[in-house]
Every structure is written in C-alpha cells, then in structure tokens.
mmCIF file of N, CA and C in Angstrom:
data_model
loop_
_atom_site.group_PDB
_atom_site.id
_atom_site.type_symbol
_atom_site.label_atom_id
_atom_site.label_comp_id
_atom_site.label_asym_id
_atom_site.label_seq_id
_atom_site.Cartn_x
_atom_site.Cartn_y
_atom_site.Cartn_z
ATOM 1 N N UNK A 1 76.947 -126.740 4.170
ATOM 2 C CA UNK A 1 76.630 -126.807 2.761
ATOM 3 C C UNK A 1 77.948 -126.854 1.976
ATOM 4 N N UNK A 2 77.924 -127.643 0.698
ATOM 5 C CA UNK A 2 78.771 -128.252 0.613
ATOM 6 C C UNK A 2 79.027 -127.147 -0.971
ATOM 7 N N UNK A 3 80.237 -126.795 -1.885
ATOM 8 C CA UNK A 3 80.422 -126.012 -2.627
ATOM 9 C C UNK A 3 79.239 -126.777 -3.752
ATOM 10 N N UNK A 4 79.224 -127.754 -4.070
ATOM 11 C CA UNK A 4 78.383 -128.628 -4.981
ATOM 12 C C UNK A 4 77.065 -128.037 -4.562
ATOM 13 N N UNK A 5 76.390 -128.197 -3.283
ATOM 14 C CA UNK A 5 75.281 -128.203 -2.793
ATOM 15 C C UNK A 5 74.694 -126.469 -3.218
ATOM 16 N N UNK A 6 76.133 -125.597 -3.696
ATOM 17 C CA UNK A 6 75.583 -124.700 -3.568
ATOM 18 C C UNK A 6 75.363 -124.355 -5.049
ATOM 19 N N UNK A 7 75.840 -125.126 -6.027
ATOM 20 C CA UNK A 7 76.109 -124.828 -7.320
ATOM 21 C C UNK A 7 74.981 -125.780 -7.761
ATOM 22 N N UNK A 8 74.780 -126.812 -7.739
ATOM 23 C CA UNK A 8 73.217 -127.609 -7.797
ATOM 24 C C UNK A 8 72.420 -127.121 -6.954
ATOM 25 N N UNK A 9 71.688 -126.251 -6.954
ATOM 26 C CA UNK A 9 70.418 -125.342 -6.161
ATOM 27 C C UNK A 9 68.465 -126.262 -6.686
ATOM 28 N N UNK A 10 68.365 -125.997 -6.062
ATOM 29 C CA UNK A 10 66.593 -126.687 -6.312
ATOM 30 C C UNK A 10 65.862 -125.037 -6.578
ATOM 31 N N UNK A 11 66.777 -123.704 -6.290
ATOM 32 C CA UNK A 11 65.917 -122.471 -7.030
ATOM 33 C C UNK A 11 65.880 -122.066 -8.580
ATOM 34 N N UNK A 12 64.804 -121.837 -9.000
ATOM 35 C CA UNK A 12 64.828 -122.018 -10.328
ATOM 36 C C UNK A 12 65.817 -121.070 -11.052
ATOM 37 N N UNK A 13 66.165 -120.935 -12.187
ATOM 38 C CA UNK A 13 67.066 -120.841 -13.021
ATOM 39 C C UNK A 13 66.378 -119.762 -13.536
ATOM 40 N N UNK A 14 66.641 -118.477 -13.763
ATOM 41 C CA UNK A 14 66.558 -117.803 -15.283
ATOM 42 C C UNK A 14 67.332 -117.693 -16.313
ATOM 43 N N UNK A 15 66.931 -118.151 -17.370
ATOM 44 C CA UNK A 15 67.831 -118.108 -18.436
ATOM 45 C C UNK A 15 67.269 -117.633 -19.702
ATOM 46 N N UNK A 16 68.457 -116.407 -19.983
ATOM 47 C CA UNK A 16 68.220 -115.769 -21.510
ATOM 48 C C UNK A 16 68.087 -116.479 -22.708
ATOM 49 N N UNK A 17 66.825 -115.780 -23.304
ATOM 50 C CA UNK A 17 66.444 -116.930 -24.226
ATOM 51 C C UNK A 17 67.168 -116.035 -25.660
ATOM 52 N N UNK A 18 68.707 -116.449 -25.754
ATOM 53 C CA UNK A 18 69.711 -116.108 -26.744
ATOM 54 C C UNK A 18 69.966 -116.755 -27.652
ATOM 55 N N UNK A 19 69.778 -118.066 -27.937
ATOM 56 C CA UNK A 19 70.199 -118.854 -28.672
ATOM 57 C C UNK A 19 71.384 -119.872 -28.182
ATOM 58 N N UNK A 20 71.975 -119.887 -26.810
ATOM 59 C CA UNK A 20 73.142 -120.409 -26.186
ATOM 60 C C UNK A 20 72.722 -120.903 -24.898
ATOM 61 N N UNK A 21 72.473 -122.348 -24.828
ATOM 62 C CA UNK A 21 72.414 -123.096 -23.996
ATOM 63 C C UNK A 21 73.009 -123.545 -22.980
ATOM 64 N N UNK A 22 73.789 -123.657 -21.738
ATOM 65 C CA UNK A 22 75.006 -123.807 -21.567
ATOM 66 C C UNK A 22 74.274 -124.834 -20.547
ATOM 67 N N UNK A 23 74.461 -125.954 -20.377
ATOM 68 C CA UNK A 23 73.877 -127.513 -19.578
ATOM 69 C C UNK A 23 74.497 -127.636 -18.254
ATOM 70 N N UNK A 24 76.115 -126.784 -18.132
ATOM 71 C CA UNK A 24 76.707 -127.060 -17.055
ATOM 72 C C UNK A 24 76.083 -126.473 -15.178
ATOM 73 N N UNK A 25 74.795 -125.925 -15.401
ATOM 74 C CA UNK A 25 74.223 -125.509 -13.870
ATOM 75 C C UNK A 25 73.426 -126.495 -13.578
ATOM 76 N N UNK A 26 73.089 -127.618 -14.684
ATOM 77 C CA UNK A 26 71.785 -128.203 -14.394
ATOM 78 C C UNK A 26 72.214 -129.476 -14.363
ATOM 79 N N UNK A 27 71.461 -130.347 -12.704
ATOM 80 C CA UNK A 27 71.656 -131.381 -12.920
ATOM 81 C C UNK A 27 71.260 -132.406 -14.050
ATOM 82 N N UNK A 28 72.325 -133.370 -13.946
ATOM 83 C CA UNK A 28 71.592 -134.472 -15.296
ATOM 84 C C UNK A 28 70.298 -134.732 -15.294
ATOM 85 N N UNK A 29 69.422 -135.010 -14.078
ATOM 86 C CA UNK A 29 68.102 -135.692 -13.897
ATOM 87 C C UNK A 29 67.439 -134.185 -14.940
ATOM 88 N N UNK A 30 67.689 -133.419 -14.641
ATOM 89 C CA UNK A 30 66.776 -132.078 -15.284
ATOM 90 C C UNK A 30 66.777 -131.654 -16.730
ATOM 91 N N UNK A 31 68.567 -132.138 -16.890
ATOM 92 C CA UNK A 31 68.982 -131.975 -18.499
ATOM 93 C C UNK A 31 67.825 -131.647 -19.783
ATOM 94 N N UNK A 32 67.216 -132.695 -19.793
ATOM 95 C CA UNK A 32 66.159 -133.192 -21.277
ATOM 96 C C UNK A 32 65.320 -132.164 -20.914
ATOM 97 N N UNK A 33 64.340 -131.744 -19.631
ATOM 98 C CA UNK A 33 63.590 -131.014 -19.673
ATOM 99 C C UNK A 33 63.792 -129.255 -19.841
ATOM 100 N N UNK A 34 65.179 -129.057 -19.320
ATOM 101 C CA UNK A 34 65.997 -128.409 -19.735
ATOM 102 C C UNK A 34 65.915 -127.901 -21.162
ATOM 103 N N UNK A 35 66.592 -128.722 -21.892
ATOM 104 C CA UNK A 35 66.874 -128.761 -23.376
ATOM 105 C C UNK A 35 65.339 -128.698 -23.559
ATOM 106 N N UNK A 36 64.095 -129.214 -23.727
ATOM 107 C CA UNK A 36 63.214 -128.997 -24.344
ATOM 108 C C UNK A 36 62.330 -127.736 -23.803
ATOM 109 N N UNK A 37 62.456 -126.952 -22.670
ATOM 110 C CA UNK A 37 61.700 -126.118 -22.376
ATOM 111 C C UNK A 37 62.524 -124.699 -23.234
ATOM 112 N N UNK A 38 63.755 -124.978 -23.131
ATOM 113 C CA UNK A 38 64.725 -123.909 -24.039
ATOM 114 C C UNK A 38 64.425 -123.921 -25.446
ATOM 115 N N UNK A 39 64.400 -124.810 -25.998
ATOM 116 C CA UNK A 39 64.006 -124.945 -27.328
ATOM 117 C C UNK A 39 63.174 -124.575 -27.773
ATOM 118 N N UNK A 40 61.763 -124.800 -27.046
ATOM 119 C CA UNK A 40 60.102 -124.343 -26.978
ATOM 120 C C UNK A 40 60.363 -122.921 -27.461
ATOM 121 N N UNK A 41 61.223 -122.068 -26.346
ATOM 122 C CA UNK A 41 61.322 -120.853 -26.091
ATOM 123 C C UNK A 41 61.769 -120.397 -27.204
ATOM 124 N N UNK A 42 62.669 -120.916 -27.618
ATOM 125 C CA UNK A 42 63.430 -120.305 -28.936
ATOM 126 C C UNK A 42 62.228 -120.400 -29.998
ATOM 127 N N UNK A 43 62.056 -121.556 -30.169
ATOM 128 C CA UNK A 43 60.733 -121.304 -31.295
ATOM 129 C C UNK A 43 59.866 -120.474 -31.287
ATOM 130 N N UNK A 44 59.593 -120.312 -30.090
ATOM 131 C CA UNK A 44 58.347 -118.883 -29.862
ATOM 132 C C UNK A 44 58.976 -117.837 -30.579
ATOM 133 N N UNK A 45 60.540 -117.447 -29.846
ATOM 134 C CA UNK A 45 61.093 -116.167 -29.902
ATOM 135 C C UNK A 45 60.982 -115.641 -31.389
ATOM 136 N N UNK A 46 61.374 -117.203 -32.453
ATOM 137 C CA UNK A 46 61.816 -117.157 -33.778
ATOM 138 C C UNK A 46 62.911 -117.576 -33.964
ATOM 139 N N UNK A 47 63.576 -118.090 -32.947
ATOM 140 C CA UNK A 47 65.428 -118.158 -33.681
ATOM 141 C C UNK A 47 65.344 -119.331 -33.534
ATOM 142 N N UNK A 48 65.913 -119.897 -35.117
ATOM 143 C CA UNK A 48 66.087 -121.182 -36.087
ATOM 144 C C UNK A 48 67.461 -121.883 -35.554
ATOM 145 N N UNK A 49 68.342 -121.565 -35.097
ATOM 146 C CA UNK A 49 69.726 -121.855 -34.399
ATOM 147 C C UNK A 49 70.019 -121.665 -33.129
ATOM 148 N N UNK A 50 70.174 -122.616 -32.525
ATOM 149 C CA UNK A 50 70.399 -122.932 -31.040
ATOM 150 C C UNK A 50 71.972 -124.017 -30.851
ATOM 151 N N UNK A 51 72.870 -123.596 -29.991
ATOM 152 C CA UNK A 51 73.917 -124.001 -29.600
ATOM 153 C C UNK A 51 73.768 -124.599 -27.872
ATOM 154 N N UNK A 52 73.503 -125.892 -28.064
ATOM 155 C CA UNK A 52 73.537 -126.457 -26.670
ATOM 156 C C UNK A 52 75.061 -127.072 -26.141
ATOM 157 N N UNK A 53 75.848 -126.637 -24.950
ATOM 158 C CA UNK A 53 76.831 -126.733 -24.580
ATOM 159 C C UNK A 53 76.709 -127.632 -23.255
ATOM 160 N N UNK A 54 77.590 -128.997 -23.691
ATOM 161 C CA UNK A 54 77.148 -130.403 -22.892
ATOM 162 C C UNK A 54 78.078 -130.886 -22.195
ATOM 163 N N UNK A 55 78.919 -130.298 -22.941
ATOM 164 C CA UNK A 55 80.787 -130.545 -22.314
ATOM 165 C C UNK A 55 81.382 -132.002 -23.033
ATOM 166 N N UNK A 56 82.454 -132.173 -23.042
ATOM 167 C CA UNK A 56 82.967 -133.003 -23.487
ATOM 168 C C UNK A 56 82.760 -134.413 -22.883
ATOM 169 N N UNK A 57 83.324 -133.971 -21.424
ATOM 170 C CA UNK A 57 83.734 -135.337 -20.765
ATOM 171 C C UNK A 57 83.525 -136.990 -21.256
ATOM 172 N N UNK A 58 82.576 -138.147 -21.044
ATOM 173 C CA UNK A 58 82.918 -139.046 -21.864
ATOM 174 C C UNK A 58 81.581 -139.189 -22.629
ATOM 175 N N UNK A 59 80.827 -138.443 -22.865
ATOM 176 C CA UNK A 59 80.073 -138.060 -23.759
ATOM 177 C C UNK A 59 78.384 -138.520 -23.527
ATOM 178 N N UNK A 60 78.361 -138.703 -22.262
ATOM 179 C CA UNK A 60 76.657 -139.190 -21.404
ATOM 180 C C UNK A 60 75.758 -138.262 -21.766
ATOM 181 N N UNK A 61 76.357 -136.896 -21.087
ATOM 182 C CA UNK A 61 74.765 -136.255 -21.615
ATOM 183 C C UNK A 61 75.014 -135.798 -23.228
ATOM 184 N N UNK A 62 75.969 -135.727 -24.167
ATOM 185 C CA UNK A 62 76.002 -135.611 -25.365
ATOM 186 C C UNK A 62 74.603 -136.487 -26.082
ATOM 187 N N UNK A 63 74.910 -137.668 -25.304
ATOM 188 C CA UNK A 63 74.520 -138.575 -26.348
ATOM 189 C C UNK A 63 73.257 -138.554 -25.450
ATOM 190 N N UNK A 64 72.179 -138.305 -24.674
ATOM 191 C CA UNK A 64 71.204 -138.202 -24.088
ATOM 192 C C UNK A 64 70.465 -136.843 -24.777
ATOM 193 N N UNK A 65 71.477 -135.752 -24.982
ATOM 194 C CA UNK A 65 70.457 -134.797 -26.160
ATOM 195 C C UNK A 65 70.403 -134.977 -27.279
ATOM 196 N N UNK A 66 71.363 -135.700 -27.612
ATOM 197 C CA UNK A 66 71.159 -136.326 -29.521
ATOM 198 C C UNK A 66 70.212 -137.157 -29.796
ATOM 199 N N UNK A 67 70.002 -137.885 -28.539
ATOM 200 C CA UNK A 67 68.998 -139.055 -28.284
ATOM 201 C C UNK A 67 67.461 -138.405 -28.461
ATOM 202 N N UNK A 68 67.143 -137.141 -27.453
ATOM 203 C CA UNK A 68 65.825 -136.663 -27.430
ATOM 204 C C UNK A 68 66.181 -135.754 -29.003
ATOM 205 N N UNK A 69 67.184 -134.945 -29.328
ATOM 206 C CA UNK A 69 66.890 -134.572 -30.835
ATOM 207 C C UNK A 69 66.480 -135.178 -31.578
ATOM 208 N N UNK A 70 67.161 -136.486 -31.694
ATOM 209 C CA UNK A 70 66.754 -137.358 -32.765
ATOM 210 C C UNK A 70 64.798 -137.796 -32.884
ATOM 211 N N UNK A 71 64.669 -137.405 -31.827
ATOM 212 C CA UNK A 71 62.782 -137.716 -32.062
ATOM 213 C C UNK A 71 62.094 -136.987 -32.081
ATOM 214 N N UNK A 72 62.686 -135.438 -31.710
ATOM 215 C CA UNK A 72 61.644 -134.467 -31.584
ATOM 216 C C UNK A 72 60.897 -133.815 -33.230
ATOM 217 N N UNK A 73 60.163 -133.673 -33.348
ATOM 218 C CA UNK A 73 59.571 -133.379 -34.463
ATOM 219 C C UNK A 73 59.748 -132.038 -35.030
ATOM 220 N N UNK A 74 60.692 -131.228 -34.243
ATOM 221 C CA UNK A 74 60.716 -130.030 -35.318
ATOM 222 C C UNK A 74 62.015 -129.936 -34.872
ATOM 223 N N UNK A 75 62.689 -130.698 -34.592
ATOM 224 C CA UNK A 75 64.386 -130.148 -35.255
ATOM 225 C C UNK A 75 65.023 -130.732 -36.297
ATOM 226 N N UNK A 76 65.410 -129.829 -37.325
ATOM 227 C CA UNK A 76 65.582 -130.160 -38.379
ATOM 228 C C UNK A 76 66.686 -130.948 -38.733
ATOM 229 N N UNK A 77 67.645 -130.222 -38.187
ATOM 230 C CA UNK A 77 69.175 -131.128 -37.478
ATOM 231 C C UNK A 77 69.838 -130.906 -36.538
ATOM 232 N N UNK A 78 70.462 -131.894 -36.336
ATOM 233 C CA UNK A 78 71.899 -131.256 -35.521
ATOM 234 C C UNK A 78 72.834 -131.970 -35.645
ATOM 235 N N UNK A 79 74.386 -131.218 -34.995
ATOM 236 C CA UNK A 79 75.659 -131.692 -35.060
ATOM 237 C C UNK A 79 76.147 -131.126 -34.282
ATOM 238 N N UNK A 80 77.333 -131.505 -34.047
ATOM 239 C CA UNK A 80 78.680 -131.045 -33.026
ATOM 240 C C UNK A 80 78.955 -130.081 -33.423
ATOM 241 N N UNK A 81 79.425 -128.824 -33.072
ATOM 242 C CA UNK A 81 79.963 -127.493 -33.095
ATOM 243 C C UNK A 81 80.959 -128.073 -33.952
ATOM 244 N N UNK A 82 81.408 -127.509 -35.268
ATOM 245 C CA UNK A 82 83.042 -127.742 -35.852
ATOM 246 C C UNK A 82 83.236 -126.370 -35.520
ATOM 247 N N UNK A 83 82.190 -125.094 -35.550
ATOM 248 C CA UNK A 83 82.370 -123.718 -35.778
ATOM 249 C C UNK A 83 83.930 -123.247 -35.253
ATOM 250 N N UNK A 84 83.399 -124.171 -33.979
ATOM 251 C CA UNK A 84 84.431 -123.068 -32.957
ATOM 252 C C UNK A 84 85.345 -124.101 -32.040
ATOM 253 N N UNK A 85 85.702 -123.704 -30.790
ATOM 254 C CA UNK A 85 86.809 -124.789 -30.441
ATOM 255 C C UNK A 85 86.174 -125.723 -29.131
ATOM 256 N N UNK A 86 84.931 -125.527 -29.157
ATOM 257 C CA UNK A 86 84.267 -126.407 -28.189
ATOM 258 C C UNK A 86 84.054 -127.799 -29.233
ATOM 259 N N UNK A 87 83.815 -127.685 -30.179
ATOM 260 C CA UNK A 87 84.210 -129.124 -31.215
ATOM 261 C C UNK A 87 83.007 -129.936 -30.294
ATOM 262 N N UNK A 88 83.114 -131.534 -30.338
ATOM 263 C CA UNK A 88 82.813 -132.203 -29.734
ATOM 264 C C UNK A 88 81.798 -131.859 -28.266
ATOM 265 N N UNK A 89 82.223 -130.625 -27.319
ATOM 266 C CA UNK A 89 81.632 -130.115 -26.205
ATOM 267 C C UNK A 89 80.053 -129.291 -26.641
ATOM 268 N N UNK A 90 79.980 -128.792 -27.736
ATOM 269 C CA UNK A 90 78.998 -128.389 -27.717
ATOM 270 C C UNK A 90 78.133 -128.752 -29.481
ATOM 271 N N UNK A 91 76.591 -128.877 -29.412
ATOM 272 C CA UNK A 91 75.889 -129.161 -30.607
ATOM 273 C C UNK A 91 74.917 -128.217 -31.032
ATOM 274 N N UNK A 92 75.169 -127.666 -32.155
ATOM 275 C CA UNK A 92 74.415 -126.719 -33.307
ATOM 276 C C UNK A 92 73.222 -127.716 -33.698
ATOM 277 N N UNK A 93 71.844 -126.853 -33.135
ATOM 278 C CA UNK A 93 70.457 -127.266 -33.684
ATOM 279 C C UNK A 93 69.867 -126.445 -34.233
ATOM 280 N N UNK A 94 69.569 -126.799 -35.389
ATOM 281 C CA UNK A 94 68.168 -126.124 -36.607
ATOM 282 C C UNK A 94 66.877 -126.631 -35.711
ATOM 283 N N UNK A 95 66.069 -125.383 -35.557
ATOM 284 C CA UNK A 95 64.623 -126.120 -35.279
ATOM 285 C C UNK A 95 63.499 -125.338 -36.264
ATOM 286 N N UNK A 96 62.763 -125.602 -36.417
ATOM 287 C CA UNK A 96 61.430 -124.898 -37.087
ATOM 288 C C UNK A 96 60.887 -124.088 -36.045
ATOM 289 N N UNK A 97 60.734 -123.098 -36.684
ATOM 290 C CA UNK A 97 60.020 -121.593 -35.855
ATOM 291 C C UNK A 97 58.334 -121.861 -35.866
ATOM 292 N N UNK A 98 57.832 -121.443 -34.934
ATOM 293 C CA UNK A 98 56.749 -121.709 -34.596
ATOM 294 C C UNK A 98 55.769 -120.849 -35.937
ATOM 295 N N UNK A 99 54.655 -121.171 -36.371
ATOM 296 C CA UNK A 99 54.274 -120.321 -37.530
ATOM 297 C C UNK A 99 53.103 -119.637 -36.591
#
C-alpha cells in the first residue's frame, strides 16, 4: 500500500460540522458531493458562513465548486477568502439557513 493509497481511503470520513471545509482528504470524483452534503449540514445546524478550502494549485477544483455554487439555490454568495492568507486557496459562502 502505497502512502497515497493510504491517504485516499474508500472509509468514510467524519467531519465536524464547524463551518470549515477543508477538500484536501477527498478525492476529486467525491469533491461536489462533498461540498453539498457539508453545506446541507450547515444549514440544518444554522450557520450562514461556510469556508471551503480547495487549495490553490491551478485552480480545477476551485472552479468546479464555484461552478456547483453558482446553481445551487440557497447560496447567497460566494468569493475567495481576502480574510486571511489562503487568498485565492480557499472560498467564503453565505447560504440560507434552513427555516
């Protein structure tokens, strides 16, 4: 088994539903479903601000979650982190809280 083989796992993931996304455990094929099952979650929880972290590199899966943001029906916006020094690597989403 290969260090990759062990860091891309097929066992599921738990992840704290904090408001901080971080994309780098999950393969690309999983990404979108990823991003939208997290999001779901957040809306349940209540929290209006979510930080998804995509990485820089030449900007594939950036532009593959801007892509599914751009259609989903309850995010209000999003943009690139200016906050902090991930800049470009990571994107600040408004979504509507579940009523």
């Amino acid at each position: 088994m290969t260090e990759a083989d062990e860091f891309f796992s097929d066992e599921p993931v738990e992840l704290e539903i904090n408001g901080i996304l971080d994309l780098h455990p999950f393969q690309p094929r999983e990404m979108i479903d990823v991003v939208e099952s997290y999001l779901e979650a957040c809306r349940e929880k209540g929290l209006r601000e979510v930080r998804i972290i995509h990485g820089k590199g030449i900007g594939v899966q950036r532009d593959r979650v801007h892509a599914w943001l751009k259609q989903c029906p309850w995010v209000v916006r999003y943009g690139l982190d200016s906050r902090s020094a991930a800049g470009w690597g990571a994107t600040l989403v408004e979504i509507e809280v579940q009523k």
